[in-house]
Structure formats: structure tokens, C-alpha cells
Amino acid sequence: MEKLLLAVLLFAFLPEGMPQKDLGGKVFIFPEQSDTAYVTLIPRVRKPLRSFTLCLKAFTDLTRTYSLFSYSTKSRDNELRLFASKKGEYELCIGNAKVVFKVPHLRHGPVHLCVSWESISGIAELWVNSKPVGRKGLRKGYTLGGDAKIILGQEQDSFGGSFHAKQSFVGEIWDVYLWDRVVSLKNFCPTCYNGNILNWRALTYQARGYVVVKPRLKA
């Protein structure tokens, strides 16, 4: 009985044993530049990915480069990365290979980003604010590793660490969803679906450093 109780207590303190939280209507706020503030997202399922769709919303005043989503494995630090390389340009990395999408006439304000990729064709597709930006090809036939660290707020230059303040995100991130398949992004409504890898309405996470959860002000 004592061993069983100990096992339950240990499970409760493990990341995968953390309760899921409904973050509907809330945001992660990263108030200042640092190399210590970040959020680790715990996937609902750990599995290799032959395709995916990632959606998130963000608001920032930054004009420098910054990381939006960092998915790292022990063999590749940029297994899956969404990165703002400059105003109006977004980099997608898969298996340490990258493509750049240019978004003309991107207005200052909240941005809704969705990107999908499939291994069978290698085609990646980016949508910004519910409008298609374009398609590009990379890593045809590749499989993303399933045993990953998923981090918001910082870019991983090694598995789970090696952060740089000048690549950190400052601002607000919310409505993060990840699926293990390509989801049709035409007439897409993230709240109409449940991401089976990451679901903002049932999210398990760990915040470190100066990160605050607050009700959303922006749409």
C-alpha cells in the first residue's frame, strides 16, 4: 500500500502527470527579454510525425528576430521551429532544414499563424490571418522525432536549453494547437477542433521564469 501511494505521488509531480488546464480566453505573457522565461508544453501523445498542422496566435512589438514555437529532439535542435526572421518573414524549420515565407503588407497587431506539412510530398503551407501565403517544399520523406521538448518563448539551440535572450519572444501567445495530420486551413476555425497533440482548451504545461497567464485582451 505504501509503495502504491508513493508511486501515485511521484506520478503527480511528473510533467506528464500534471493536470490539463482549459486556457480558453487566456494568454501567456512574456513581459521582457530574457534567456530564462519560457513555457514547456507537454504533448497529449508522444509519437513520430509524418505530417502536422500547427496553429497559434501572437502579439508583439519586437522588430528583431524571435522564436514562436520550438520543437527539439536530442538529435536535432530545430526538428520543428517557427521563427520570425524579420518583420513580414517567417522561417519554418523541419529536421534542421528551413524555408522562408514572406508576408507582404503585414499590419501591426495580433497575428494568427497556421502552418501544415506532409512528409509524402514535403509540401509546407503557411496561412496568416486566415489567408494563404504560399507553399514550399522541404524534407520530403522525413519523419519528425516523437520524443521532443516543445517550448514557447525561447529557441532551443540544444535539447531543452541553450537559450539566447536576443531570440526570445516578448509579448503574448495564445490558442496553440498541434495536430498529427494536415488539417484543411480554408475556412478554418481552431476552436471548432481539438488538437490531438496540443490542445489549448486542455493544455498541460510548465512555466519557468517571468511568464504570466492573464485573460486575453486582443482577439
PDB file of N, CA and C in Angstrom, residues 73-153:
ATOM      1  N   THR A  73      14.485  17.756 -30.631  1.00  0.00           N
ATOM      2  CA  THR A  73      14.792  16.391 -30.213  1.00  0.00           C
ATOM      3  C   THR A  73      16.282  16.310 -29.867  1.00  0.00           C
ATOM      4  N   LYS A  74      16.700  15.197 -29.316  1.00  0.00           N
ATOM      5  CA  LYS A  74      18.092  15.048 -28.917  1.00  0.00           C
ATOM      6  C   LYS A  74      19.022  15.030 -30.122  1.00  0.00           C
ATOM      7  N   SER A  75      18.515  14.642 -31.271  1.00  0.00           N
ATOM      8  CA  SER A  75      19.356  14.574 -32.470  1.00  0.00           C
ATOM      9  C   SER A  75      19.320  15.857 -33.296  1.00  0.00           C
ATOM     10  N   ARG A  76      18.221  16.637 -33.194  1.00  0.00           N
ATOM     11  CA  ARG A  76      18.107  17.868 -33.981  1.00  0.00           C
ATOM     12  C   ARG A  76      17.435  18.956 -33.145  1.00  0.00           C
ATOM     13  N   ASP A  77      18.140  20.095 -32.984  1.00  0.00           N
ATOM     14  CA  ASP A  77      17.583  21.174 -32.166  1.00  0.00           C
ATOM     15  C   ASP A  77      16.416  21.865 -32.866  1.00  0.00           C
ATOM     16  N   ASN A  78      16.456  21.908 -34.205  1.00  0.00           N
ATOM     17  CA  ASN A  78      15.365  22.527 -34.952  1.00  0.00           C
ATOM     18  C   ASN A  78      14.560  21.447 -35.687  1.00  0.00           C
ATOM     19  N   GLU A  79      14.068  20.496 -34.931  1.00  0.00           N
ATOM     20  CA  GLU A  79      13.241  19.450 -35.529  1.00  0.00           C
ATOM     21  C   GLU A  79      11.971  20.058 -36.136  1.00  0.00           C
ATOM     22  N   LEU A  80      11.366  20.982 -35.403  1.00  0.00           N
ATOM     23  CA  LEU A  80      10.250  21.783 -35.913  1.00  0.00           C
ATOM     24  C   LEU A  80      10.332  23.142 -35.235  1.00  0.00           C
ATOM     25  N   ARG A  81      10.475  24.174 -36.036  1.00  0.00           N
ATOM     26  CA  ARG A  81      10.614  25.515 -35.473  1.00  0.00           C
ATOM     27  C   ARG A  81       9.870  26.511 -36.347  1.00  0.00           C
ATOM     28  N   LEU A  82       9.127  27.402 -35.688  1.00  0.00           N
ATOM     29  CA  LEU A  82       8.504  28.539 -36.367  1.00  0.00           C
ATOM     30  C   LEU A  82       9.150  29.782 -35.791  1.00  0.00           C
ATOM     31  N   PHE A  83       9.733  30.597 -36.666  1.00  0.00           N
ATOM     32  CA  PHE A  83      10.626  31.674 -36.236  1.00  0.00           C
ATOM     33  C   PHE A  83      10.375  32.907 -37.097  1.00  0.00           C
ATOM     34  N   ALA A  84      10.289  34.063 -36.470  1.00  0.00           N
ATOM     35  CA  ALA A  84      10.167  35.324 -37.203  1.00  0.00           C
ATOM     36  C   ALA A  84      11.574  35.848 -37.459  1.00  0.00           C
ATOM     37  N   SER A  85      12.013  35.811 -38.723  1.00  0.00           N
ATOM     38  CA  SER A  85      13.374  36.214 -39.048  1.00  0.00           C
ATOM     39  C   SER A  85      13.504  37.728 -39.213  1.00  0.00           C
ATOM     40  N   LYS A  86      12.428  38.368 -39.601  1.00  0.00           N
ATOM     41  CA  LYS A  86      12.346  39.829 -39.662  1.00  0.00           C
ATOM     42  C   LYS A  86      10.874  40.163 -39.860  1.00  0.00           C
ATOM     43  N   LYS A  87      10.548  41.445 -39.816  1.00  0.00           N
ATOM     44  CA  LYS A  87       9.150  41.832 -39.983  1.00  0.00           C
ATOM     45  C   LYS A  87       8.634  41.366 -41.350  1.00  0.00           C
ATOM     46  N   GLY A  88       7.563  40.586 -41.311  1.00  0.00           N
ATOM     47  CA  GLY A  88       6.967  40.108 -42.551  1.00  0.00           C
ATOM     48  C   GLY A  88       7.608  38.872 -43.127  1.00  0.00           C
ATOM     49  N   GLU A  89       8.519  38.235 -42.383  1.00  0.00           N
ATOM     50  CA  GLU A  89       9.134  36.989 -42.839  1.00  0.00           C
ATOM     51  C   GLU A  89       9.097  35.941 -41.733  1.00  0.00           C
ATOM     52  N   TYR A  90       8.681  34.737 -42.096  1.00  0.00           N
ATOM     53  CA  TYR A  90       8.628  33.635 -41.148  1.00  0.00           C
ATOM     54  C   TYR A  90       9.427  32.448 -41.685  1.00  0.00           C
ATOM     55  N   GLU A  91      10.258  31.885 -40.819  1.00  0.00           N
ATOM     56  CA  GLU A  91      11.030  30.701 -41.164  1.00  0.00           C
ATOM     57  C   GLU A  91      10.356  29.463 -40.578  1.00  0.00           C
ATOM     58  N   LEU A  92      10.246  28.437 -41.383  1.00  0.00           N
ATOM     59  CA  LEU A  92       9.808  27.131 -40.917  1.00  0.00           C
ATOM     60  C   LEU A  92      10.980  26.176 -41.051  1.00  0.00           C
ATOM     61  N   CYS A  93      11.366  25.579 -39.942  1.00  0.00           N
ATOM     62  CA  CYS A  93      12.430  24.573 -39.950  1.00  0.00           C
ATOM     63  C   CYS A  93      11.827  23.202 -39.679  1.00  0.00           C
ATOM     64  N   ILE A  94      12.261  22.215 -40.449  1.00  0.00           N
ATOM     65  CA  ILE A  94      11.891  20.822 -40.223  1.00  0.00           C
ATOM     66  C   ILE A  94      13.155  19.991 -40.385  1.00  0.00           C
ATOM     67  N   GLY A  95      13.520  19.263 -39.343  1.00  0.00           N
ATOM     68  CA  GLY A  95      14.735  18.457 -39.392  1.00  0.00           C
ATOM     69  C   GLY A  95      15.966  19.263 -39.732  1.00  0.00           C
ATOM     70  N   ASN A  96      16.046  20.481 -39.178  1.00  0.00           N
ATOM     71  CA  ASN A  96      17.157  21.422 -39.362  1.00  0.00           C
ATOM     72  C   ASN A  96      17.257  22.015 -40.767  1.00  0.00           C
ATOM     73  N   ALA A  97      16.316  21.684 -41.645  1.00  0.00           N
ATOM     74  CA  ALA A  97      16.218  22.362 -42.944  1.00  0.00           C
ATOM     75  C   ALA A  97      15.166  23.456 -42.825  1.00  0.00           C
ATOM     76  N   LYS A  98      15.294  24.516 -43.630  1.00  0.00           N
ATOM     77  CA  LYS A  98      14.352  25.626 -43.465  1.00  0.00           C
ATOM     78  C   LYS A  98      13.890  26.192 -44.802  1.00  0.00           C
ATOM     79  N   VAL A  99      12.709  26.775 -44.756  1.00  0.00           N
ATOM     80  CA  VAL A  99      12.180  27.590 -45.847  1.00  0.00           C
ATOM     81  C   VAL A  99      11.708  28.902 -45.244  1.00  0.00           C
ATOM     82  N   VAL A 100      11.654  29.942 -46.078  1.00  0.00           N
ATOM     83  CA  VAL A 100      11.254  31.268 -45.625  1.00  0.00           C
ATOM     84  C   VAL A 100      10.007  31.700 -46.390  1.00  0.00           C
ATOM     85  N   PHE A 101       9.007  32.151 -45.649  1.00  0.00           N
ATOM     86  CA  PHE A 101       7.787  32.694 -46.236  1.00  0.00           C
ATOM     87  C   PHE A 101       7.769  34.206 -46.011  1.00  0.00           C
ATOM     88  N   LYS A 102       7.537  34.958 -47.080  1.00  0.00           N
ATOM     89  CA  LYS A 102       7.429  36.410 -46.982  1.00  0.00           C
ATOM     90  C   LYS A 102       5.959  36.804 -47.009  1.00  0.00           C
ATOM     91  N   VAL A 103       5.578  37.635 -46.040  1.00  0.00           N
ATOM     92  CA  VAL A 103       4.185  38.059 -45.896  1.00  0.00           C
ATOM     93  C   VAL A 103       4.116  39.556 -46.186  1.00  0.00           C
ATOM     94  N   PRO A 104       3.677  39.962 -47.370  1.00  0.00           N
ATOM     95  CA  PRO A 104       3.644  41.398 -47.693  1.00  0.00           C
ATOM     96  C   PRO A 104       2.514  42.114 -46.956  1.00  0.00           C
ATOM     97  N   HIS A 105       2.767  43.367 -46.638  1.00  0.00           N
ATOM     98  CA  HIS A 105       1.740  44.246 -46.060  1.00  0.00           C
ATOM     99  C   HIS A 105       1.178  43.684 -44.746  1.00  0.00           C
ATOM    100  N   LEU A 106       2.032  43.132 -43.918  1.00  0.00           N
ATOM    101  CA  LEU A 106       1.588  42.611 -42.626  1.00  0.00           C
ATOM    102  C   LEU A 106       1.445  43.780 -41.657  1.00  0.00           C
ATOM    103  N   ARG A 107       0.229  44.018 -41.213  1.00  0.00           N
ATOM    104  CA  ARG A 107      -0.038  45.139 -40.319  1.00  0.00           C
ATOM    105  C   ARG A 107       0.354  44.817 -38.885  1.00  0.00           C
ATOM    106  N   HIS A 108       0.659  45.895 -38.143  1.00  0.00           N
ATOM    107  CA  HIS A 108       0.965  45.724 -36.725  1.00  0.00           C
ATOM    108  C   HIS A 108      -0.300  45.306 -35.980  1.00  0.00           C
ATOM    109  N   GLY A 109      -0.179  44.291 -35.162  1.00  0.00           N
ATOM    110  CA  GLY A 109      -1.318  43.807 -34.388  1.00  0.00           C
ATOM    111  C   GLY A 109      -1.217  42.314 -34.169  1.00  0.00           C
ATOM    112  N   PRO A 110      -2.225  41.716 -33.567  1.00  0.00           N
ATOM    113  CA  PRO A 110      -2.221  40.265 -33.357  1.00  0.00           C
ATOM    114  C   PRO A 110      -2.140  39.531 -34.693  1.00  0.00           C
ATOM    115  N   VAL A 111      -1.413  38.422 -34.699  1.00  0.00           N
ATOM    116  CA  VAL A 111      -1.272  37.626 -35.911  1.00  0.00           C
ATOM    117  C   VAL A 111      -1.701  36.190 -35.620  1.00  0.00           C
ATOM    118  N   HIS A 112      -2.458  35.617 -36.547  1.00  0.00           N
ATOM    119  CA  HIS A 112      -2.900  34.228 -36.456  1.00  0.00           C
ATOM    120  C   HIS A 112      -2.121  33.435 -37.494  1.00  0.00           C
ATOM    121  N   LEU A 113      -1.271  32.513 -37.033  1.00  0.00           N
ATOM    122  CA  LEU A 113      -0.406  31.727 -37.902  1.00  0.00           C
ATOM    123  C   LEU A 113      -0.837  30.271 -37.897  1.00  0.00           C
ATOM    124  N   CYS A 114      -0.923  29.688 -39.083  1.00  0.00           N
ATOM    125  CA  CYS A 114      -1.158  28.255 -39.219  1.00  0.00           C
ATOM    126  C   CYS A 114      -0.198  27.716 -40.275  1.00  0.00           C
ATOM    127  N   VAL A 115       0.481  26.639 -39.971  1.00  0.00           N
ATOM    128  CA  VAL A 115       1.385  26.007 -40.925  1.00  0.00           C
ATOM    129  C   VAL A 115       1.143  24.500 -40.906  1.00  0.00           C
ATOM    130  N   SER A 116       1.132  23.911 -42.092  1.00  0.00           N
ATOM    131  CA  SER A 116       0.988  22.460 -42.200  1.00  0.00           C
ATOM    132  C   SER A 116       2.127  21.910 -43.047  1.00  0.00           C
ATOM    133  N   TRP A 117       2.401  20.617 -42.884  1.00  0.00           N
ATOM    134  CA  TRP A 117       3.462  19.945 -43.647  1.00  0.00           C
ATOM    135  C   TRP A 117       3.140  18.473 -43.724  1.00  0.00           C
ATOM    136  N   GLU A 118       3.472  17.865 -44.858  1.00  0.00           N
ATOM    137  CA  GLU A 118       3.297  16.421 -45.010  1.00  0.00           C
ATOM    138  C   GLU A 118       4.567  15.814 -45.587  1.00  0.00           C
ATOM    139  N   SER A 119       4.955  14.685 -45.026  1.00  0.00           N
ATOM    140  CA  SER A 119       6.186  14.025 -45.445  1.00  0.00           C
ATOM    141  C   SER A 119       6.098  13.475 -46.862  1.00  0.00           C
ATOM    142  N   ILE A 120       4.940  12.957 -47.248  1.00  0.00           N
ATOM    143  CA  ILE A 120       4.811  12.262 -48.532  1.00  0.00           C
ATOM    144  C   ILE A 120       5.164  13.152 -49.719  1.00  0.00           C
ATOM    145  N   SER A 121       4.868  14.449 -49.613  1.00  0.00           N
ATOM    146  CA  SER A 121       5.197  15.386 -50.689  1.00  0.00           C
ATOM    147  C   SER A 121       6.270  16.387 -50.287  1.00  0.00           C
ATOM    148  N   GLY A 122       6.476  16.555 -48.980  1.00  0.00           N
ATOM    149  CA  GLY A 122       7.400  17.572 -48.483  1.00  0.00           C
ATOM    150  C   GLY A 122       6.851  18.980 -48.553  1.00  0.00           C
ATOM    151  N   ILE A 123       5.562  19.128 -48.848  1.00  0.00           N
ATOM    152  CA  ILE A 123       4.982  20.457 -49.031  1.00  0.00           C
ATOM    153  C   ILE A 123       4.528  21.050 -47.697  1.00  0.00           C
ATOM    154  N   ALA A 124       4.993  22.263 -47.445  1.00  0.00           N
ATOM    155  CA  ALA A 124       4.570  23.054 -46.284  1.00  0.00           C
ATOM    156  C   ALA A 124       3.715  24.204 -46.766  1.00  0.00           C
ATOM    157  N   GLU A 125       2.695  24.520 -46.001  1.00  0.00           N
ATOM    158  CA  GLU A 125       1.740  25.565 -46.377  1.00  0.00           C
ATOM    159  C   GLU A 125       1.559  26.511 -45.193  1.00  0.00           C
ATOM    160  N   LEU A 126       1.687  27.814 -45.440  1.00  0.00           N
ATOM    161  CA  LEU A 126       1.535  28.811 -44.382  1.00  0.00           C
ATOM    162  C   LEU A 126       0.326  29.690 -44.657  1.00  0.00           C
ATOM    163  N   TRP A 127      -0.467  29.903 -43.596  1.00  0.00           N
ATOM    164  CA  TRP A 127      -1.587  30.836 -43.639  1.00  0.00           C
ATOM    165  C   TRP A 127      -1.357  31.878 -42.550  1.00  0.00           C
ATOM    166  N   VAL A 128      -1.636  33.139 -42.867  1.00  0.00           N
ATOM    167  CA  VAL A 128      -1.509  34.237 -41.902  1.00  0.00           C
ATOM    168  C   VAL A 128      -2.817  35.010 -41.891  1.00  0.00           C
ATOM    169  N   ASN A 129      -3.386  35.111 -40.706  1.00  0.00           N
ATOM    170  CA  ASN A 129      -4.662  35.815 -40.530  1.00  0.00           C
ATOM    171  C   ASN A 129      -5.730  35.286 -41.485  1.00  0.00           C
ATOM    172  N   SER A 130      -5.791  33.944 -41.545  1.00  0.00           N
ATOM    173  CA  SER A 130      -6.798  33.215 -42.330  1.00  0.00           C
ATOM    174  C   SER A 130      -6.634  33.369 -43.837  1.00  0.00           C
ATOM    175  N   LYS A 131      -5.450  33.831 -44.290  1.00  0.00           N
ATOM    176  CA  LYS A 131      -5.200  33.965 -45.725  1.00  0.00           C
ATOM    177  C   LYS A 131      -3.960  33.154 -46.103  1.00  0.00           C
ATOM    178  N   PRO A 132      -4.006  32.438 -47.228  1.00  0.00           N
ATOM    179  CA  PRO A 132      -2.843  31.645 -47.637  1.00  0.00           C
ATOM    180  C   PRO A 132      -1.688  32.524 -48.080  1.00  0.00           C
ATOM    181  N   VAL A 133      -0.487  32.184 -47.630  1.00  0.00           N
ATOM    182  CA  VAL A 133       0.719  32.906 -48.028  1.00  0.00           C
ATOM    183  C   VAL A 133       1.415  32.180 -49.175  1.00  0.00           C
ATOM    184  N   GLY A 134       1.475  30.848 -49.078  1.00  0.00           N
ATOM    185  CA  GLY A 134       2.121  30.085 -50.139  1.00  0.00           C
ATOM    186  C   GLY A 134       2.489  28.690 -49.675  1.00  0.00           C
ATOM    187  N   ARG A 135       3.091  27.952 -50.607  1.00  0.00           N
ATOM    188  CA  ARG A 135       3.543  26.584 -50.341  1.00  0.00           C
ATOM    189  C   ARG A 135       5.006  26.460 -50.750  1.00  0.00           C
ATOM    190  N   LYS A 136       5.745  25.721 -49.954  1.00  0.00           N
ATOM    191  CA  LYS A 136       7.149  25.448 -50.264  1.00  0.00           C
ATOM    192  C   LYS A 136       7.466  24.010 -49.856  1.00  0.00           C
ATOM    193  N   GLY A 137       8.537  23.482 -50.424  1.00  0.00           N
ATOM    194  CA  GLY A 137       8.881  22.092 -50.160  1.00  0.00           C
ATOM    195  C   GLY A 137      10.159  21.944 -49.362  1.00  0.00           C
ATOM    196  N   LEU A 138      10.150  21.014 -48.424  1.00  0.00           N
ATOM    197  CA  LEU A 138      11.352  20.657 -47.668  1.00  0.00           C
ATOM    198  C   LEU A 138      11.150  19.307 -46.994  1.00  0.00           C
ATOM    199  N   ARG A 139      12.238  18.612 -46.852  1.00  0.00           N
ATOM    200  CA  ARG A 139      12.301  17.352 -46.087  1.00  0.00           C
ATOM    201  C   ARG A 139      11.274  16.305 -46.551  1.00  0.00           C
ATOM    202  N   LYS A 140      11.153  16.129 -47.870  1.00  0.00           N
ATOM    203  CA  LYS A 140      10.271  15.080 -48.385  1.00  0.00           C
ATOM    204  C   LYS A 140      10.731  13.718 -47.877  1.00  0.00           C
ATOM    205  N   GLY A 141       9.788  12.930 -47.359  1.00  0.00           N
ATOM    206  CA  GLY A 141      10.088  11.604 -46.847  1.00  0.00           C
ATOM    207  C   GLY A 141      10.593  11.567 -45.414  1.00  0.00           C
ATOM    208  N   TYR A 142      10.683  12.720 -44.770  1.00  0.00           N
ATOM    209  CA  TYR A 142      11.228  12.811 -43.413  1.00  0.00           C
ATOM    210  C   TYR A 142      10.168  12.483 -42.363  1.00  0.00           C
ATOM    211  N   THR A 143      10.623  12.058 -41.181  1.00  0.00           N
ATOM    212  CA  THR A 143       9.743  11.826 -40.034  1.00  0.00           C
ATOM    213  C   THR A 143      10.280  12.606 -38.840  1.00  0.00           C
ATOM    214  N   LEU A 144       9.429  13.425 -38.232  1.00  0.00           N
ATOM    215  CA  LEU A 144       9.839  14.157 -37.029  1.00  0.00           C
ATOM    216  C   LEU A 144       9.876  13.209 -35.839  1.00  0.00           C
ATOM    217  N   GLY A 145      10.915  13.332 -35.025  1.00  0.00           N
ATOM    218  CA  GLY A 145      11.023  12.513 -33.826  1.00  0.00           C
ATOM    219  C   GLY A 145       9.926  12.826 -32.826  1.00  0.00           C
ATOM    220  N   GLY A 146       9.459  11.800 -32.127  1.00  0.00           N
ATOM    221  CA  GLY A 146       8.355  11.979 -31.197  1.00  0.00           C
ATOM    222  C   GLY A 146       8.763  12.378 -29.796  1.00  0.00           C
ATOM    223  N   ASP A 147       9.994  12.053 -29.388  1.00  0.00           N
ATOM    224  CA  ASP A 147      10.457  12.363 -28.032  1.00  0.00           C
ATOM    225  C   ASP A 147      11.064  13.761 -28.038  1.00  0.00           C
ATOM    226  N   ALA A 148      10.193  14.761 -27.945  1.00  0.00           N
ATOM    227  CA  ALA A 148      10.619  16.144 -28.155  1.00  0.00           C
ATOM    228  C   ALA A 148      10.352  17.028 -26.946  1.00  0.00           C
ATOM    229  N   LYS A 149      11.136  18.104 -26.864  1.00  0.00           N
ATOM    230  CA  LYS A 149      10.852  19.216 -25.957  1.00  0.00           C
ATOM    231  C   LYS A 149      10.161  20.305 -26.773  1.00  0.00           C
ATOM    232  N   ILE A 150       9.000  20.746 -26.305  1.00  0.00           N
ATOM    233  CA  ILE A 150       8.238  21.766 -27.016  1.00  0.00           C
ATOM    234  C   ILE A 150       8.205  23.019 -26.146  1.00  0.00           C
ATOM    235  N   ILE A 151       8.732  24.115 -26.677  1.00  0.00           N
ATOM    236  CA  ILE A 151       8.921  25.317 -25.858  1.00  0.00           C
ATOM    237  C   ILE A 151       8.398  26.554 -26.573  1.00  0.00           C
ATOM    238  N   LEU A 152       7.683  27.387 -25.816  1.00  0.00           N
ATOM    239  CA  LEU A 152       7.281  28.721 -26.247  1.00  0.00           C
ATOM    240  C   LEU A 152       8.142  29.747 -25.519  1.00  0.00           C
ATOM    241  N   GLY A 153       8.488  30.827 -26.212  1.00  0.00           N
ATOM    242  CA  GLY A 153       9.209  31.919 -25.564  1.00  0.00           C
ATOM    243  C   GLY A 153      10.702  31.934 -25.814  1.00  0.00           C
TER     244      GLY A 153
END
